[in-house]
Amino acid sequence: MPAVPILRQLTTCSDPSTIVITHRSRAADRPLDYRLEICHRHRWLLGKRWPGRRSSESAGGRCGAVLDFRPFETVLKSHQSNWLGLLTADSGSSTVPRSHALAAALHEEVQWLLDCKRKPTGVTVALHHAAAIAEATASGVLPLAEGQRQLLNALSVAETLDAASRGA
Ligand SMILES: [Zn+2]
């Protein structure tokens, strides 16, 4: 079965993209790891986080839009190291906690954010939802594949809200 991408949105910018980054995959089930579009103004966001081939040929789509074809664990790690870890000043551990541990870790992130910011924000609400999904998946209420899909969608929303709160 071909890989189904997760949609992510790294900015809330309405400018058309000027650069398209494609990262080819070595995996048999997918030609690409991801495809990312970014505008001239936001290209600094890429840093070293999104390596790949840069081209302007098929640019002009939405700035910040990512089609992420990578497996669940890799996308989760990408959230952790690209924005979630920075948000909670996490040391950026490369291990992804599993099942109940993942839910607990997300709850911990939410609690940390609430302690800092005092009142719930869009980011904390979206992370609360992600933690609830992780719990439901761990306890078998949601089948694994469906739970993972819903979790990545919730993290996509949190990621975009975080970008908006940073003015990106
Ligand atoms: Zn932009």
mmCIF file of C-alpha atoms and ligand atoms in Angstrom:
data_model
loop_
_atom_site.group_PDB
_atom_site.id
_atom_site.type_symbol
_atom_site.label_atom_id
_atom_site.label_comp_id
_atom_site.label_asym_id
_atom_site.label_seq_id
_atom_site.Cartn_x
_atom_site.Cartn_y
_atom_site.Cartn_z
ATOM 1 C CA MET A 1 0.000 0.000 0.000
ATOM 2 C CA PRO A 2 1.491 3.391 -0.935
ATOM 3 C CA ALA A 3 2.299 5.740 1.947
ATOM 4 C CA VAL A 4 -0.421 8.284 2.733
ATOM 5 C CA PRO A 5 1.053 11.652 3.677
ATOM 6 C CA ILE A 6 0.241 13.717 6.746
ATOM 7 C CA LEU A 7 -0.452 17.372 5.994
ATOM 8 C CA ARG A 8 1.486 19.840 8.102
ATOM 9 C CA GLN A 9 1.505 23.634 8.034
ATOM 10 C CA LEU A 10 4.614 25.374 9.357
ATOM 11 C CA THR A 11 3.425 28.961 8.884
ATOM 12 C CA THR A 12 0.190 30.937 8.797
ATOM 13 C CA CYS A 13 1.596 33.002 5.930
ATOM 14 C CA SER A 14 -0.567 33.762 2.914
ATOM 15 C CA ASP A 15 2.299 34.496 0.501
ATOM 16 C CA PRO A 16 2.850 32.002 -2.302
ATOM 17 C CA SER A 17 5.879 29.768 -1.896
ATOM 18 C CA THR A 18 9.039 30.549 -3.856
ATOM 19 C CA ILE A 19 10.993 27.424 -2.894
ATOM 20 C CA VAL A 20 9.995 23.762 -2.934
ATOM 21 C CA ILE A 21 12.094 21.302 -0.949
ATOM 22 C CA THR A 22 11.829 17.643 -1.801
ATOM 23 C CA HIS A 23 13.543 14.928 0.172
ATOM 24 C CA ARG A 24 13.716 11.654 -1.673
ATOM 25 C CA SER A 25 13.230 8.433 0.249
ATOM 26 C CA ARG A 26 15.270 5.255 0.226
ATOM 27 C CA ALA A 27 12.234 3.285 1.407
ATOM 28 C CA ALA A 28 10.500 1.021 -1.105
ATOM 29 C CA ASP A 29 6.965 2.112 -0.175
ATOM 30 C CA ARG A 30 7.395 5.826 -0.927
ATOM 31 C CA PRO A 31 9.362 7.921 -3.456
ATOM 32 C CA LEU A 32 9.477 10.942 -1.125
ATOM 33 C CA ASP A 33 10.041 11.498 2.601
ATOM 34 C CA TYR A 34 8.498 14.953 2.363
ATOM 35 C CA ARG A 35 7.710 17.870 0.096
ATOM 36 C CA LEU A 36 7.743 21.342 1.625
ATOM 37 C CA GLU A 37 6.871 24.760 0.215
ATOM 38 C CA ILE A 38 8.145 28.012 1.688
ATOM 39 C CA CYS A 39 8.110 31.692 0.696
ATOM 40 C CA HIS A 40 11.154 33.943 0.435
ATOM 41 C CA ARG A 41 10.376 35.675 3.763
ATOM 42 C CA HIS A 42 10.063 32.441 5.748
ATOM 43 C CA ARG A 43 12.949 30.448 4.262
ATOM 44 C CA TRP A 44 14.899 31.055 7.521
ATOM 45 C CA LEU A 45 12.484 28.615 9.207
ATOM 46 C CA LEU A 46 14.081 25.734 7.339
ATOM 47 C CA GLY A 47 17.439 25.941 9.101
ATOM 48 C CA LYS A 48 18.983 22.499 9.095
ATOM 49 C CA ARG A 49 15.672 20.861 9.958
ATOM 50 C CA TRP A 50 14.444 20.265 6.428
ATOM 51 C CA PRO A 51 17.285 19.099 4.194
ATOM 52 C CA GLY A 52 16.533 18.216 0.605
ATOM 53 C CA ARG A 53 16.641 19.389 -2.972
ATOM 54 C CA ARG A 54 15.606 23.036 -3.357
ATOM 55 C CA SER A 55 13.882 24.201 -6.501
ATOM 56 C CA SER A 56 11.637 27.044 -7.575
ATOM 57 C CA GLU A 57 10.151 25.144 -10.513
ATOM 58 C CA SER A 58 6.862 23.997 -8.998
ATOM 59 C CA ALA A 59 6.662 26.760 -6.361
ATOM 60 C CA GLY A 60 3.659 29.049 -5.929
ATOM 61 C CA GLY A 61 1.618 26.938 -3.511
ATOM 62 C CA ARG A 62 0.932 27.723 0.116
ATOM 63 C CA CYS A 63 3.911 28.859 2.211
ATOM 64 C CA GLY A 64 4.663 26.384 5.004
ATOM 65 C CA ALA A 65 2.703 23.472 3.542
ATOM 66 C CA VAL A 66 4.329 20.071 4.075
ATOM 67 C CA LEU A 67 3.324 16.694 2.715
ATOM 68 C CA ASP A 68 5.029 14.332 5.133
ATOM 69 C CA PHE A 69 5.169 10.733 3.886
ATOM 70 C CA ARG A 70 7.472 9.388 6.609
ATOM 71 C CA PRO A 71 6.462 6.699 9.111
ATOM 72 C CA PHE A 72 4.716 7.556 12.391
ATOM 73 C CA GLU A 73 7.804 7.400 14.625
ATOM 74 C CA THR A 74 9.843 9.616 12.278
ATOM 75 C CA VAL A 75 7.136 12.281 12.033
ATOM 76 C CA LEU A 76 6.733 12.201 15.821
ATOM 77 C CA LYS A 77 10.494 12.714 16.242
ATOM 78 C CA SER A 78 10.340 15.581 13.760
ATOM 79 C CA HIS A 79 7.646 17.320 15.856
ATOM 80 C CA GLN A 80 9.708 16.717 18.966
ATOM 81 C CA SER A 81 12.945 18.132 17.582
ATOM 82 C CA ASN A 82 11.532 20.889 15.330
ATOM 83 C CA TRP A 83 9.184 22.688 17.682
ATOM 84 C CA LEU A 84 7.756 20.669 20.579
ATOM 85 C CA GLY A 85 11.124 20.137 22.225
ATOM 86 C CA LEU A 86 12.050 23.808 21.827
ATOM 87 C CA LEU A 87 8.731 24.836 23.329
ATOM 88 C CA THR A 88 9.236 22.836 26.483
ATOM 89 C CA ALA A 89 13.012 23.282 26.621
ATOM 90 C CA ASP A 90 13.299 19.541 26.313
ATOM 91 C CA SER A 91 16.840 18.338 25.780
ATOM 92 C CA GLY A 92 15.638 16.745 22.556
ATOM 93 C CA SER A 93 15.877 13.096 23.430
ATOM 94 C CA SER A 94 15.878 11.015 20.275
ATOM 95 C CA THR A 95 13.754 8.239 21.709
ATOM 96 C CA VAL A 96 10.028 8.383 21.122
ATOM 97 C CA PRO A 97 8.040 7.195 24.129
ATOM 98 C CA ARG A 98 5.485 4.524 23.320
ATOM 99 C CA SER A 99 1.796 4.033 24.101
ATOM 100 C CA HIS A 100 0.946 5.049 27.684
ATOM 101 C CA ALA A 101 4.363 6.629 28.054
ATOM 102 C CA LEU A 102 3.680 8.815 25.018
ATOM 103 C CA ALA A 103 0.372 10.020 26.491
ATOM 104 C CA ALA A 104 2.104 10.745 29.806
ATOM 105 C CA ALA A 105 4.881 12.633 28.009
ATOM 106 C CA LEU A 106 2.347 14.770 26.120
ATOM 107 C CA HIS A 107 0.426 15.472 29.338
ATOM 108 C CA GLU A 108 3.724 16.524 30.915
ATOM 109 C CA GLU A 109 4.376 18.941 28.038
ATOM 110 C CA VAL A 110 0.885 20.406 28.453
ATOM 111 C CA GLN A 111 1.357 20.791 32.215
ATOM 112 C CA TRP A 112 4.701 22.472 31.656
ATOM 113 C CA LEU A 113 3.130 24.929 29.201
ATOM 114 C CA LEU A 114 0.217 25.653 31.547
ATOM 115 C CA ASP A 115 2.636 26.285 34.420
ATOM 116 C CA CYS A 116 4.506 28.784 32.247
ATOM 117 C CA LYS A 117 1.633 30.531 30.597
ATOM 118 C CA ARG A 118 -1.040 30.243 33.312
ATOM 119 C CA LYS A 119 -3.969 30.016 30.929
ATOM 120 C CA PRO A 120 -4.682 27.504 28.181
ATOM 121 C CA THR A 121 -3.646 28.475 24.663
ATOM 122 C CA GLY A 122 -4.512 26.917 21.334
ATOM 123 C CA VAL A 123 -1.273 24.965 21.528
ATOM 124 C CA THR A 124 -2.041 23.478 24.950
ATOM 125 C CA VAL A 125 -5.612 22.602 23.903
ATOM 126 C CA ALA A 126 -4.332 20.822 20.776
ATOM 127 C CA LEU A 127 -1.664 18.994 22.817
ATOM 128 C CA HIS A 128 -4.301 17.955 25.386
ATOM 129 C CA HIS A 129 -6.241 16.447 22.501
ATOM 130 C CA ALA A 130 -3.100 14.690 21.211
ATOM 131 C CA ALA A 131 -2.501 13.240 24.694
ATOM 132 C CA ALA A 132 -6.128 12.005 24.876
ATOM 133 C CA ILE A 133 -5.670 10.292 21.496
ATOM 134 C CA ALA A 134 -2.404 8.683 22.647
ATOM 135 C CA GLU A 135 -4.194 7.378 25.761
ATOM 136 C CA ALA A 136 -7.154 6.057 23.775
ATOM 137 C CA THR A 137 -4.735 4.313 21.403
ATOM 138 C CA ALA A 138 -2.708 2.821 24.251
ATOM 139 C CA SER A 139 -5.833 1.443 25.926
ATOM 140 C CA GLY A 140 -7.195 -0.016 22.680
ATOM 141 C CA VAL A 141 -10.190 2.329 22.298
ATOM 142 C CA LEU A 142 -8.664 3.446 19.000
ATOM 143 C CA PRO A 143 -7.030 0.892 16.685
ATOM 144 C CA LEU A 144 -3.276 1.538 16.417
ATOM 145 C CA ALA A 145 -3.103 2.815 12.812
ATOM 146 C CA GLU A 146 -6.140 5.067 13.276
ATOM 147 C CA GLY A 147 -4.866 6.372 16.627
ATOM 148 C CA GLN A 148 -1.468 7.177 15.100
ATOM 149 C CA ARG A 149 -3.137 9.000 12.207
ATOM 150 C CA GLN A 150 -5.326 11.055 14.563
ATOM 151 C CA LEU A 151 -2.362 11.816 16.814
ATOM 152 C CA LEU A 152 -0.267 13.176 13.942
ATOM 153 C CA ASN A 153 -3.220 15.289 12.787
ATOM 154 C CA ALA A 154 -3.590 16.756 16.292
ATOM 155 C CA LEU A 155 0.145 17.504 16.399
ATOM 156 C CA SER A 156 -0.123 19.185 12.967
ATOM 157 C CA VAL A 157 -2.756 21.544 14.373
ATOM 158 C CA ALA A 158 -0.631 22.238 17.474
ATOM 159 C CA GLU A 159 2.376 22.910 15.242
ATOM 160 C CA THR A 160 0.492 25.469 13.136
ATOM 161 C CA LEU A 161 -0.937 27.181 16.239
ATOM 162 C CA ASP A 162 2.560 27.352 17.683
ATOM 163 C CA ALA A 163 3.826 28.930 14.443
ATOM 164 C CA ALA A 164 0.979 31.488 14.614
ATOM 165 C CA SER A 165 1.853 32.332 18.228
ATOM 166 C CA ARG A 166 5.445 32.976 17.151
ATOM 167 C CA GLY A 167 4.319 35.236 14.326
ATOM 168 C CA ALA A 168 5.355 32.858 11.545
HETATM 169 ZN ZN ZN B 1 5.708 32.729 4.127
#
